[in-house]
Coordinates of C-alpha atoms (C1' of nucleotides) in Angstrom, one line a residue:
Chain V
X1 CA -1.4 -90.2 7.8
X2 CA -2.6 -92.4 10.6
X3 CA -6.4 -92.0 11.1
X4 CA -7.8 -92.2 14.3
X5 CA -11.2 -93.7 13.0
X6 CA -11.3 -97.3 12.1
X7 CA -12.2 -96.9 8.2
X8 CA -14.9 -99.3 8.2
X9 CA -16.5 -97.9 11.2
X10 CA -16.1 -94.0 9.6
X11 CA -18.4 -94.9 7.3
X12 CA -21.1 -96.2 9.1
X13 CA -23.3 -93.4 10.9
X14 CA -24.6 -95.4 14.0
X15 CA -21.2 -95.2 15.1
X16 CA -20.9 -91.6 15.7
X17 CA -22.4 -90.3 19.0
X18 CA -25.6 -88.5 18.3
X19 CA -26.3 -84.7 17.4
X20 CA -28.9 -82.5 18.5
X21 CA -30.5 -80.4 15.3
X22 CA -32.8 -77.3 16.3
X23 CA -33.8 -74.5 14.5
X24 CA -34.1 -70.6 15.7
X25 CA -35.5 -67.7 14.2
X26 CA -34.7 -64.5 13.6
X27 CA -38.0 -63.0 12.9
X28 CA -37.7 -59.1 12.1
X29 CA -40.7 -56.5 11.8
X30 CA -40.9 -52.8 11.8
X31 CA -42.6 -51.3 14.2
X32 CA -43.1 -47.4 15.3
X33 CA -40.4 -46.7 12.6
X34 CA -37.8 -49.0 13.9
X35 CA -36.5 -52.6 13.4
X36 CA -38.4 -54.9 15.7
X37 CA -36.8 -58.9 16.7
X38 CA -38.8 -61.3 17.9
X39 CA -38.1 -62.6 21.3
X40 CA -39.3 -65.4 23.9
X41 CA -38.2 -65.4 27.8
X42 CA -36.8 -69.0 28.4
X43 CA -38.8 -71.1 30.8
X44 CA -36.3 -73.5 31.5
X45 CA -32.5 -74.5 31.5
X46 CA -30.0 -73.5 30.1
X47 CA -30.4 -69.6 30.4
X48 CA -33.9 -69.8 32.1
X49 CA -34.8 -66.1 32.4
X50 CA -32.7 -65.1 29.6
X51 CA -34.3 -63.6 26.6
X52 CA -33.7 -66.0 23.4
X53 CA -34.5 -66.2 19.6
X54 CA -37.4 -68.5 19.6
X55 CA -36.8 -71.8 18.6
X56 CA -36.6 -75.7 19.2
X57 CA -35.8 -79.0 18.6
X58 CA -36.2 -80.6 15.1
X59 CA -38.7 -83.4 15.0
X60 CA -37.4 -86.9 13.6
X61 CA -39.6 -87.0 10.3
X62 CA -39.6 -83.1 10.3
X63 CA -38.2 -81.4 7.4
X64 CA -36.1 -78.2 8.2
X65 CA -38.3 -75.5 6.8
X66 CA -41.4 -77.0 8.4
X67 CA -39.4 -77.1 11.8
X68 CA -39.0 -74.1 11.3
X69 CA -42.9 -72.9 10.4
X70 CA -43.8 -75.0 13.2
X71 CA -41.9 -73.0 16.2
X72 CA -43.2 -69.6 14.4
X73 CA -46.7 -71.1 14.6
X74 CA -46.1 -71.8 18.2
X75 CA -44.6 -68.9 18.9
X76 CA -46.8 -66.2 17.4
X77 CA -50.1 -67.9 16.8
X78 CA -49.9 -67.4 13.2
X79 CA -51.2 -69.8 11.0
X80 CA -51.2 -68.9 7.3
X81 CA -48.5 -66.3 8.0
X82 CA -47.8 -63.9 5.2
X83 CA -44.1 -63.6 5.7
X84 CA -40.7 -64.3 4.0
X85 CA -38.9 -67.3 5.2
X86 CA -35.5 -68.3 3.9
X87 CA -32.4 -70.1 5.7
X88 CA -29.9 -68.1 7.1
X89 CA -27.2 -69.9 8.6
X90 CA -26.0 -73.1 10.4
X91 CA -24.5 -72.9 13.8
X92 CA -22.7 -75.8 15.3
X93 CA -19.7 -75.1 17.5
X94 CA -19.3 -77.5 20.1
X95 CA -20.0 -76.3 23.4
X96 CA -22.9 -73.3 22.4
X97 CA -25.6 -75.6 24.4
X98 CA -24.0 -76.5 27.6
X99 CA -26.3 -79.8 27.6
X100 CA -24.6 -81.4 24.4
X101 CA -23.4 -81.2 21.1
X102 CA -26.4 -79.1 19.1
X103 CA -26.3 -78.1 15.7
X104 CA -28.6 -75.0 14.8
X105 CA -29.9 -74.4 11.7
X106 CA -31.2 -70.6 11.5
X107 CA -33.9 -69.3 9.8
X108 CA -34.6 -65.3 8.6
X109 CA -38.4 -64.4 9.0
X110 CA -39.2 -60.6 7.5
X111 CA -43.0 -60.3 9.1
X112 CA -45.5 -57.3 8.5
X113 CA -46.4 -55.7 12.1
X114 CA -48.1 -58.6 13.8
X115 CA -50.2 -58.3 16.8
X116 CA -48.8 -58.8 19.7
X117 CA -47.4 -62.6 19.9
X118 CA -49.3 -65.0 22.2
X119 CA -46.8 -67.0 24.8
X120 CA -45.9 -69.9 23.0
X121 CA -45.8 -73.7 24.8
X122 CA -42.2 -73.4 25.2
X123 CA -41.8 -69.7 26.6
X124 CA -42.6 -68.0 29.7
X125 CA -43.5 -64.7 27.3
X126 CA -43.0 -63.5 23.5
X127 CA -42.4 -60.1 23.1
X128 CA -41.2 -57.5 20.1
X129 CA -37.8 -55.8 21.2
X130 CA -35.7 -53.4 19.4
X131 CA -33.3 -54.6 17.6
X132 CA -31.0 -51.7 17.8
X133 CA -29.5 -52.4 21.8
X134 CA -29.0 -56.0 21.1
X135 CA -26.7 -55.6 18.0
X136 CA -25.0 -52.7 19.7
X137 CA -23.8 -55.1 22.7
X138 CA -23.6 -58.2 20.6
X139 CA -19.2 -58.4 21.2
X140 CA -19.9 -57.3 24.8
X141 CA -19.2 -60.1 27.7
X142 CA -22.9 -62.3 28.2
X143 CA -24.5 -59.1 30.6
X144 CA -27.7 -58.7 32.3
X145 CA -29.9 -58.1 29.0
X146 CA -27.7 -60.1 26.7
X147 CA -29.3 -63.1 24.9
X148 CA -29.1 -66.6 25.6
X149 CA -26.5 -69.2 23.9
X150 CA -24.9 -67.3 20.7
X151 CA -28.5 -65.5 19.5
X152 CA -26.5 -62.4 19.7
X153 CA -24.5 -63.5 16.8
X154 CA -27.1 -65.2 14.7
X155 CA -29.2 -62.0 15.2
X156 CA -26.7 -59.8 13.9
X157 CA -26.2 -62.3 11.2
X158 CA -29.7 -62.3 10.1
X159 CA -29.9 -58.4 10.1
X160 CA -26.9 -57.7 8.1
X161 CA -28.6 -60.5 5.9
X162 CA -32.0 -58.4 5.7
X163 CA -30.1 -55.1 5.1
X164 CA -28.4 -56.3 2.0
X165 CA -31.3 -58.2 0.4
X166 CA -33.2 -55.1 0.8
X167 CA -31.0 -53.9 -2.0
X168 CA -31.4 -55.9 -4.4
X169 CA -35.1 -57.7 -3.9
X170 CA -38.6 -56.6 -3.2
X171 CA -38.2 -58.1 0.3
X172 CA -39.2 -55.1 2.0
X173 CA -42.9 -55.0 0.8
X174 CA -43.2 -58.4 3.0
X175 CA -42.7 -56.0 6.2
X176 CA -45.6 -53.8 5.1
X177 CA -49.5 -54.8 5.1
X178 CA -50.8 -56.1 1.9
X179 CA -51.7 -52.6 0.4
X180 CA -49.1 -49.8 1.0
X181 CA -48.2 -46.7 0.1
X182 CA -44.7 -45.6 -1.4
X183 CA -43.9 -43.7 1.6
X184 CA -44.5 -46.3 3.6
X185 CA -42.1 -48.7 1.8
X186 CA -39.7 -46.2 2.2
X187 CA -40.0 -46.1 5.9
X188 CA -39.2 -49.7 6.2
X189 CA -35.9 -48.9 4.2
X190 CA -35.3 -46.3 6.5
X191 CA -35.8 -48.2 9.9
X192 CA -33.8 -51.2 8.3
X193 CA -30.7 -49.3 7.1
X194 CA -31.2 -46.3 9.5
X195 CA -30.7 -43.7 7.2
X196 CA -32.5 -41.1 5.7
X197 CA -33.8 -41.5 1.8
X198 CA -35.2 -39.0 -0.7
X199 CA -38.9 -39.4 -1.2
X200 CA -39.1 -37.8 -4.7
X201 CA -36.4 -40.3 -6.0
X202 CA -37.3 -43.4 -4.0
X203 CA -40.8 -43.0 -5.4
X204 CA -39.7 -42.8 -8.8
X205 CA -37.3 -45.8 -8.6
X206 CA -39.7 -48.2 -6.8
X207 CA -42.6 -47.2 -9.5
X208 CA -40.4 -47.0 -12.2
X209 CA -39.0 -50.7 -12.2
X210 CA -41.2 -52.9 -13.9
X211 CA -43.3 -55.6 -11.9
X212 CA -41.7 -54.2 -8.4
X213 CA -45.1 -53.2 -7.2
X214 CA -48.9 -52.8 -8.8
X215 CA -51.3 -50.3 -8.1
X216 CA -54.2 -51.5 -6.1
X217 CA -56.6 -49.3 -7.5
X218 CA -57.4 -47.3 -4.5
X219 CA -55.9 -44.5 -2.2
X220 CA -55.3 -43.8 1.4
X221 CA -55.0 -40.3 3.8
X222 CA -53.6 -42.2 6.4
X223 CA -51.0 -40.1 7.9
X224 CA -52.8 -37.3 6.6
X225 CA -51.8 -34.9 3.5
X226 CA -52.5 -35.4 -0.2
X227 CA -54.4 -39.2 -0.8
X228 CA -51.7 -41.8 -1.5
X229 CA -52.0 -44.4 -4.5
X230 CA -52.1 -47.6 -2.6
X231 CA -49.7 -50.3 -4.2
X232 CA -49.2 -54.3 -3.6
X233 CA -46.2 -56.3 -4.0
X234 CA -45.5 -57.2 -7.7
X235 CA -44.0 -60.4 -9.5
X236 CA -40.7 -59.1 -9.9
X237 CA -38.2 -61.2 -8.0
X238 CA -35.1 -58.8 -8.2
X239 CA -34.4 -54.8 -8.2
X240 CA -31.9 -54.1 -11.4
X241 CA -30.1 -52.1 -10.9
X242 CA -30.1 -52.2 -7.2
X243 CA -31.1 -49.7 -4.8
X244 CA -28.0 -48.5 -2.7
X245 CA -27.9 -47.6 0.6
X246 CA -26.6 -43.8 1.2
X247 CA -24.7 -42.3 3.9
X248 CA -27.4 -40.9 6.7
X249 CA -28.5 -37.8 5.2
X250 CA -27.9 -34.2 5.9
X251 CA -31.3 -33.0 6.4
X252 CA -32.8 -34.0 10.0
Chain T
X1 CA -53.8 -77.3 20.4
X2 CA -53.0 -80.7 21.4
X3 CA -49.2 -81.3 21.2
X4 CA -47.9 -84.7 20.9
X5 CA -44.7 -83.9 23.0
X6 CA -44.9 -84.0 26.4
X7 CA -43.4 -80.8 27.3
X8 CA -41.2 -81.7 30.2
X9 CA -39.6 -84.0 27.9
X10 CA -39.8 -81.9 24.5
X11 CA -37.0 -79.8 26.4
X12 CA -34.3 -82.6 27.0
X13 CA -32.9 -83.1 24.0
X14 CA -31.8 -86.6 25.4
X15 CA -34.8 -87.8 24.6
X16 CA -35.0 -87.0 20.8
X17 CA -33.6 -89.5 18.6
X18 CA -30.1 -88.9 17.0
X19 CA -29.5 -87.3 13.9
X20 CA -26.3 -87.5 11.8
X21 CA -24.2 -84.2 10.5
X22 CA -22.2 -83.9 7.8
X23 CA -20.1 -81.5 5.5
X24 CA -20.4 -81.7 1.6
X25 CA -18.1 -79.5 -0.1
X26 CA -18.4 -77.9 -3.4
X27 CA -15.1 -77.1 -4.5
X28 CA -14.8 -75.2 -7.6
X29 CA -12.0 -74.0 -9.7
X30 CA -11.1 -73.0 -13.5
X31 CA -9.3 -75.3 -15.9
X32 CA -9.1 -74.4 -19.6
X33 CA -11.3 -71.4 -19.6
X34 CA -14.5 -73.5 -17.8
X35 CA -15.6 -74.0 -14.3
X36 CA -14.5 -77.6 -12.5
X37 CA -15.8 -78.9 -9.6
X38 CA -14.0 -81.3 -7.5
X39 CA -15.9 -84.9 -6.9
X40 CA -15.2 -88.4 -5.6
X41 CA -16.4 -91.9 -6.8
X42 CA -17.8 -93.0 -3.6
X43 CA -16.3 -96.8 -2.6
X44 CA -19.2 -97.3 -0.2
X45 CA -23.0 -98.1 0.2
X46 CA -25.1 -96.4 -0.4
X47 CA -24.6 -95.1 -4.0
X48 CA -21.6 -96.7 -4.5
X49 CA -19.5 -96.6 -7.5
X50 CA -21.4 -92.7 -8.3
X51 CA -19.8 -89.4 -8.4
X52 CA -20.2 -87.5 -5.3
X53 CA -19.1 -84.2 -3.5
X54 CA -16.6 -84.9 -1.1
X55 CA -17.6 -84.7 2.5
X56 CA -18.1 -86.7 5.7
X57 CA -19.6 -87.0 9.2
X58 CA -18.6 -84.1 11.6
X59 CA -16.5 -85.2 14.6
X60 CA -17.8 -85.2 18.4
X61 CA -16.2 -82.0 19.2
X62 CA -15.3 -80.7 15.7
X63 CA -16.7 -77.5 14.6
X64 CA -18.0 -77.1 11.5
X65 CA -15.7 -75.3 9.3
X66 CA -12.7 -77.3 11.0
X67 CA -14.8 -80.7 9.4
X68 CA -14.8 -79.3 6.2
X69 CA -11.2 -78.0 5.7
X70 CA -10.1 -81.6 7.3
X71 CA -12.5 -83.3 4.9
X72 CA -11.0 -81.1 1.7
X73 CA -7.6 -81.9 3.0
X74 CA -8.2 -85.7 3.1
X75 CA -9.5 -85.5 -0.4
X76 CA -6.9 -83.0 -2.0
X77 CA -3.6 -83.7 0.1
X78 CA -3.5 -80.0 0.3
X79 CA -2.5 -78.7 3.9
X80 CA -2.4 -75.0 3.8
X81 CA -4.9 -73.9 1.6
X82 CA -4.7 -70.8 -0.4
X83 CA -8.5 -71.1 -0.9
X84 CA -11.7 -69.3 0.2
X85 CA -14.2 -71.4 2.5
X86 CA -17.9 -70.1 3.4
X87 CA -20.3 -71.8 4.4
X88 CA -23.4 -72.3 1.6
X89 CA -26.3 -73.9 3.5
X90 CA -27.7 -77.0 5.1
X91 CA -29.7 -79.8 3.4
X92 CA -31.9 -81.9 5.8
X93 CA -34.7 -83.5 4.4
X94 CA -36.4 -86.7 5.6
X95 CA -34.8 -89.7 3.2
X96 CA -32.3 -87.3 1.4
X97 CA -29.7 -90.5 3.2
X98 CA -31.4 -93.6 3.0
X99 CA -29.6 -95.1 5.9
X100 CA -30.8 -92.6 8.6
X101 CA -32.0 -88.8 9.2
X102 CA -28.7 -87.0 8.1
X103 CA -28.5 -83.0 8.1
X104 CA -25.6 -81.9 5.7
X105 CA -24.0 -78.4 5.8
X106 CA -22.4 -77.5 2.6
X107 CA -19.2 -75.4 2.6
X108 CA -18.6 -73.5 -0.9
X109 CA -14.8 -73.2 -1.6
X110 CA -13.4 -71.6 -4.6
X111 CA -9.5 -72.6 -5.3
X112 CA -7.3 -72.0 -7.7
X113 CA -6.4 -74.7 -10.5
X114 CA -4.6 -77.3 -8.0
X115 CA -2.6 -80.3 -8.8
X116 CA -4.5 -83.2 -9.8
X117 CA -6.1 -84.4 -6.3
X118 CA -4.9 -87.5 -4.9
X119 CA -7.4 -90.3 -4.1
X120 CA -8.7 -89.5 -0.6
X121 CA -9.5 -92.4 2.2
X122 CA -12.7 -91.8 1.7
X123 CA -13.1 -92.5 -1.8
X124 CA -12.4 -94.3 -4.6
X125 CA -10.9 -91.6 -6.7
X126 CA -11.3 -87.8 -7.2
X127 CA -10.9 -85.7 -10.2
X128 CA -11.9 -82.4 -11.4
X129 CA -15.2 -82.5 -13.4
X130 CA -16.8 -79.7 -15.6
X131 CA -19.5 -78.3 -14.2
X132 CA -21.8 -77.2 -17.0
X133 CA -23.0 -81.1 -17.9
X134 CA -24.1 -81.7 -14.3
X135 CA -25.7 -78.2 -13.8
X136 CA -27.8 -78.9 -16.8
X137 CA -28.9 -81.9 -15.4
X138 CA -29.9 -81.0 -12.1
X139 CA -33.4 -81.4 -12.2
X140 CA -33.5 -84.6 -14.3
X141 CA -34.2 -87.8 -12.9
X142 CA -31.3 -89.7 -11.3
X143 CA -29.5 -90.8 -14.3
X144 CA -26.2 -92.7 -15.0
X145 CA -24.0 -90.0 -14.4
X146 CA -26.1 -88.3 -11.9
X147 CA -24.6 -87.5 -8.5
X148 CA -25.3 -89.0 -5.5
X149 CA -28.0 -87.8 -2.8
X150 CA -29.0 -84.6 -3.8
X151 CA -25.8 -83.1 -4.7
X152 CA -26.7 -82.0 -8.0
X153 CA -29.0 -79.6 -5.9
X154 CA -25.9 -78.4 -3.9
X155 CA -24.1 -78.0 -6.4
X156 CA -26.3 -75.9 -8.7
X157 CA -26.5 -73.7 -5.3
X158 CA -22.9 -73.2 -4.8
X159 CA -22.7 -72.4 -8.5
X160 CA -25.5 -70.1 -8.1
X161 CA -23.5 -68.2 -5.1
X162 CA -20.1 -68.0 -7.0
X163 CA -21.6 -66.7 -9.9
X164 CA -23.2 -63.8 -7.8
X165 CA -20.3 -63.4 -5.4
X166 CA -18.0 -62.2 -8.0
X167 CA -20.6 -59.2 -8.9
X168 CA -19.7 -57.7 -5.5
X169 CA -16.6 -59.2 -3.7
X170 CA -13.0 -59.7 -4.9
X171 CA -13.5 -63.5 -4.9
X172 CA -12.6 -64.3 -8.5
X173 CA -8.9 -63.6 -7.3
X174 CA -9.3 -66.8 -5.5
X175 CA -9.4 -68.7 -8.4
X176 CA -6.3 -67.2 -9.6
X177 CA -2.5 -68.0 -8.9
X178 CA -0.8 -65.7 -6.1
X179 CA 0.2 -63.4 -8.7
X180 CA -2.0 -63.0 -12.3
X181 CA -2.6 -60.4 -14.9
X182 CA -6.3 -58.5 -15.7
X183 CA -6.9 -60.7 -18.8
X184 CA -6.6 -63.8 -16.6
X185 CA -8.5 -62.6 -13.9
X186 CA -11.1 -61.7 -16.5
X187 CA -10.8 -65.3 -18.4
X188 CA -11.9 -66.4 -14.9
X189 CA -15.2 -64.4 -14.8
X190 CA -15.9 -65.4 -18.3
X191 CA -15.3 -69.0 -17.2
X192 CA -18.0 -68.7 -14.3
X193 CA -20.6 -66.3 -15.7
X194 CA -20.2 -67.7 -19.7
X195 CA -20.0 -64.4 -20.9
X196 CA -17.7 -62.3 -22.9
X197 CA -16.8 -59.3 -21.2
X198 CA -14.8 -56.2 -23.0
X199 CA -11.3 -56.2 -22.0
X200 CA -10.5 -52.5 -22.2
X201 CA -13.6 -51.5 -19.8
X202 CA -12.7 -54.9 -17.2
X203 CA -9.2 -53.6 -17.3
X204 CA -10.5 -50.3 -16.1
X205 CA -13.2 -50.9 -13.7
X206 CA -10.7 -53.4 -11.8
X207 CA -7.7 -51.4 -11.8
X208 CA -10.2 -48.2 -11.1
X209 CA -11.4 -49.7 -7.7
X210 CA -9.3 -49.0 -4.9
X211 CA -7.6 -51.7 -3.1
X212 CA -9.0 -54.2 -5.2
X213 CA -5.8 -55.6 -6.6
X214 CA -2.3 -54.0 -6.1
X215 CA 0.7 -54.5 -8.6
X216 CA 2.9 -57.1 -7.8
X217 CA 6.0 -55.0 -9.7
X218 CA 6.7 -57.1 -12.5
X219 CA 5.4 -58.5 -15.8
X220 CA 4.8 -61.7 -17.9
X221 CA 4.2 -62.6 -21.3
X222 CA 3.0 -65.8 -20.9
X223 CA 0.3 -65.9 -23.4
X224 CA 2.6 -63.7 -25.6
X225 CA 1.8 -60.3 -26.8
X226 CA 2.8 -56.9 -24.9
X227 CA 4.0 -57.9 -21.5
X228 CA 1.3 -57.5 -18.9
X229 CA 1.5 -56.3 -15.4
X230 CA 1.2 -59.0 -12.5
X231 CA -0.9 -58.2 -9.7
X232 CA -2.0 -59.5 -6.3
X233 CA -5.4 -59.8 -4.5
X234 CA -5.6 -56.3 -2.5
X235 CA -7.3 -55.8 0.7
X236 CA -10.5 -54.7 -0.6
X237 CA -13.8 -56.8 0.6
X238 CA -16.0 -55.2 -1.5
X239 CA -16.8 -54.2 -5.2
X240 CA -18.7 -51.0 -5.0
X241 CA -20.5 -50.5 -7.2
X242 CA -20.7 -54.4 -8.8
X243 CA -19.1 -55.7 -11.8
X244 CA -22.6 -56.4 -13.6
X245 CA -22.9 -59.3 -15.8
X246 CA -23.9 -59.2 -19.1
X247 CA -25.8 -61.0 -21.6
X248 CA -24.1 -62.8 -24.1
X249 CA -21.9 -60.6 -26.2
X250 CA -22.6 -60.3 -30.2
X251 CA -19.1 -61.0 -31.1
X252 CA -18.1 -64.7 -31.0
Chain G
dT1 C1' -55.4 -20.2 4.4
dC2 C1' -51.9 -22.6 6.2
dA3 C1' -49.8 -27.5 7.5
dA4 C1' -48.4 -31.7 5.5
dA5 C1' -47.6 -34.9 2.6
dA6 C1' -48.0 -36.9 -2.4
dG7 C1' -46.1 -37.3 -6.8
dT8 C1' -43.9 -34.4 -11.2
dG9 C1' -39.8 -31.6 -13.7
dT10 C1' -35.5 -30.4 -14.5
dT11 C1' -30.4 -30.8 -14.4
dG12 C1' -25.2 -31.4 -13.3
dA13 C1' -22.8 -35.0 -12.0
dA14 C1' -21.2 -39.7 -12.4
dT15 C1' -21.4 -43.9 -14.3
dG16 C1' -21.2 -47.6 -18.0
dT17 C1' -20.8 -49.3 -23.0
dA18 C1' -18.6 -49.2 -27.0
dC19 C1' -14.9 -48.5 -29.8
dA20 C1' -10.5 -46.4 -32.0
dC21 C1' -6.0 -46.1 -31.4
dC22 C1' -1.7 -47.2 -29.7
dC23 C1' 2.3 -50.0 -27.1
dA24 C1' 5.4 -53.7 -26.6
dT25 C1' 7.0 -58.5 -27.8
dG26 C1' 7.6 -63.0 -30.7
dG27 C1' 8.5 -64.6 -34.8
Chain L
dC1 C1' 7.2 -56.6 -41.0
dC2 C1' 3.2 -58.2 -39.3
dA3 C1' 0.1 -60.8 -35.9
dT4 C1' -1.1 -60.8 -31.3
dG5 C1' -2.5 -59.2 -26.7
dG6 C1' -1.6 -55.7 -23.1
dG7 C1' -3.1 -50.8 -22.1
dT8 C1' -5.3 -45.6 -22.6
dG9 C1' -8.7 -42.0 -24.8
dT10 C1' -12.5 -40.2 -26.1
dA11 C1' -17.6 -40.2 -27.0
dC12 C1' -22.3 -41.2 -26.4
dA13 C1' -26.0 -43.0 -23.4
dT14 C1' -27.9 -43.8 -19.3
dT15 C1' -28.6 -43.1 -14.7
dC16 C1' -28.4 -40.6 -10.3
dA17 C1' -28.9 -37.2 -7.0
dA18 C1' -30.3 -32.7 -5.3
dC19 C1' -34.0 -29.7 -5.5
dA20 C1' -38.1 -26.3 -7.3
dC21 C1' -42.8 -26.6 -7.7
dT22 C1' -47.4 -28.5 -8.3
dT23 C1' -51.6 -31.3 -6.3
dT24 C1' -55.0 -32.8 -2.6
dT25 C1' -56.4 -33.3 1.4
dG26 C1' -57.4 -32.0 7.1
dA27 C1' -57.6 -28.4 10.3

DNA sequence: TCAAAAGTGTTGAATGTACACCCATGG
DNA sequence: CCATGGGTGTACATTCAACACTTTTGA
């Protein structure tokens, strides 16, 4: 087949027009029993005034995860973050940024309920927003409150990943403070999955999985009722067999 | 904090030095009962003469999955491929390509046992190589037969993803020809996971999952013994509950 | 004393695992 | 007839789901 590219020059990267590379962050937390996502209001074009995922350009000598951590620090003011960070996916469709060809590597962050983030240098302000309404409108045309760029899709992919990972990893503990009760952990699952779980069976499943959580040695009565044992996240990396999502419960 | 970047120029992508963006392909198949990966021998610098994953630079107006499909077509000569293609992960550590800053989006392809691939335009030749030895040496220093760049790590990530996905998706069928027997499908699982599965229970599990496979209406005696029913891949997207890997069996 | 929440016991259903057994073909 | 591999029946162990019940606090 006739190749439009001359083979000699096709192998020299200097002959290709430049791409810009950015990182975008899907930062999730659980507040008041529902899933929230960290958003910024864009302070400059394009999409000025619209809400977007935090993120920015990768620097020339910066590794991708370092860029993600830097952007997160700039938006939240948190230095040593007790959060989980993993690569989500990469989005590079031509035209997704009207300025030029931009390839964006998205990262997923699961964090405990951090203090209200301060405004970063790149954004007019930052805030926690409930994820539900943003997911519901992900496939609509770009309406008033819609996210900039293709961020609604990135957010949907991030929430899907988080929901799936709760099934077979102990990542739900990263949504909790360092010491937490089994009931608090259960409320994380209920918030992320949007369903009810049986408190008794959940308690047995979690405490019955070796190394999933370890007793912290003290109790708390926050929330009222009988004092609950406090736990820390354990060293287990996988939950086998997985914890299965059930259909929305009959009660409530 | 003092930011080394001037905020005004930090938002203009034209002020950032260019990145090159490539796609790399982890193409897996099952041949002779073992997992194989498609490799090319590099025909130009850097790493000339070393084996590598097929891949190449993304063109200016080309979407990422299109670039992956184009590179696969150029290496294998297959136009309409009956294979599964999904994004794997993105690798962008500074220095991974000695020429310049290159961010590579890796794609995972699961394919049936295709005819021997022809040499592509970008490679001296292409061949199927057993995956096992390449995985075993993934953490060694770059020895003689080692892969170029960080491709050993990308390959390991791809094989991990494939192994995990067989558990809860019907993707094993993409390793098979269009019409296959349950035993042939079982041999795919055994090759990818490197363990033995009980033929009776496997048969029941597969045929008992609605929409996972559908009868093709004919039988075959390839392999000898009683004629086996032929099946096609069904419309099911998920395998619930998942098929669990067992430890290497006692027999054999 | 009551309400609320933590934690335990028990039971029937469903599922996974192991393996005996029969079926259909080629040699 | 026998070897080979496809496909089915059955029994045991394990796990899950539902819910009654007890424990321990605050009001």
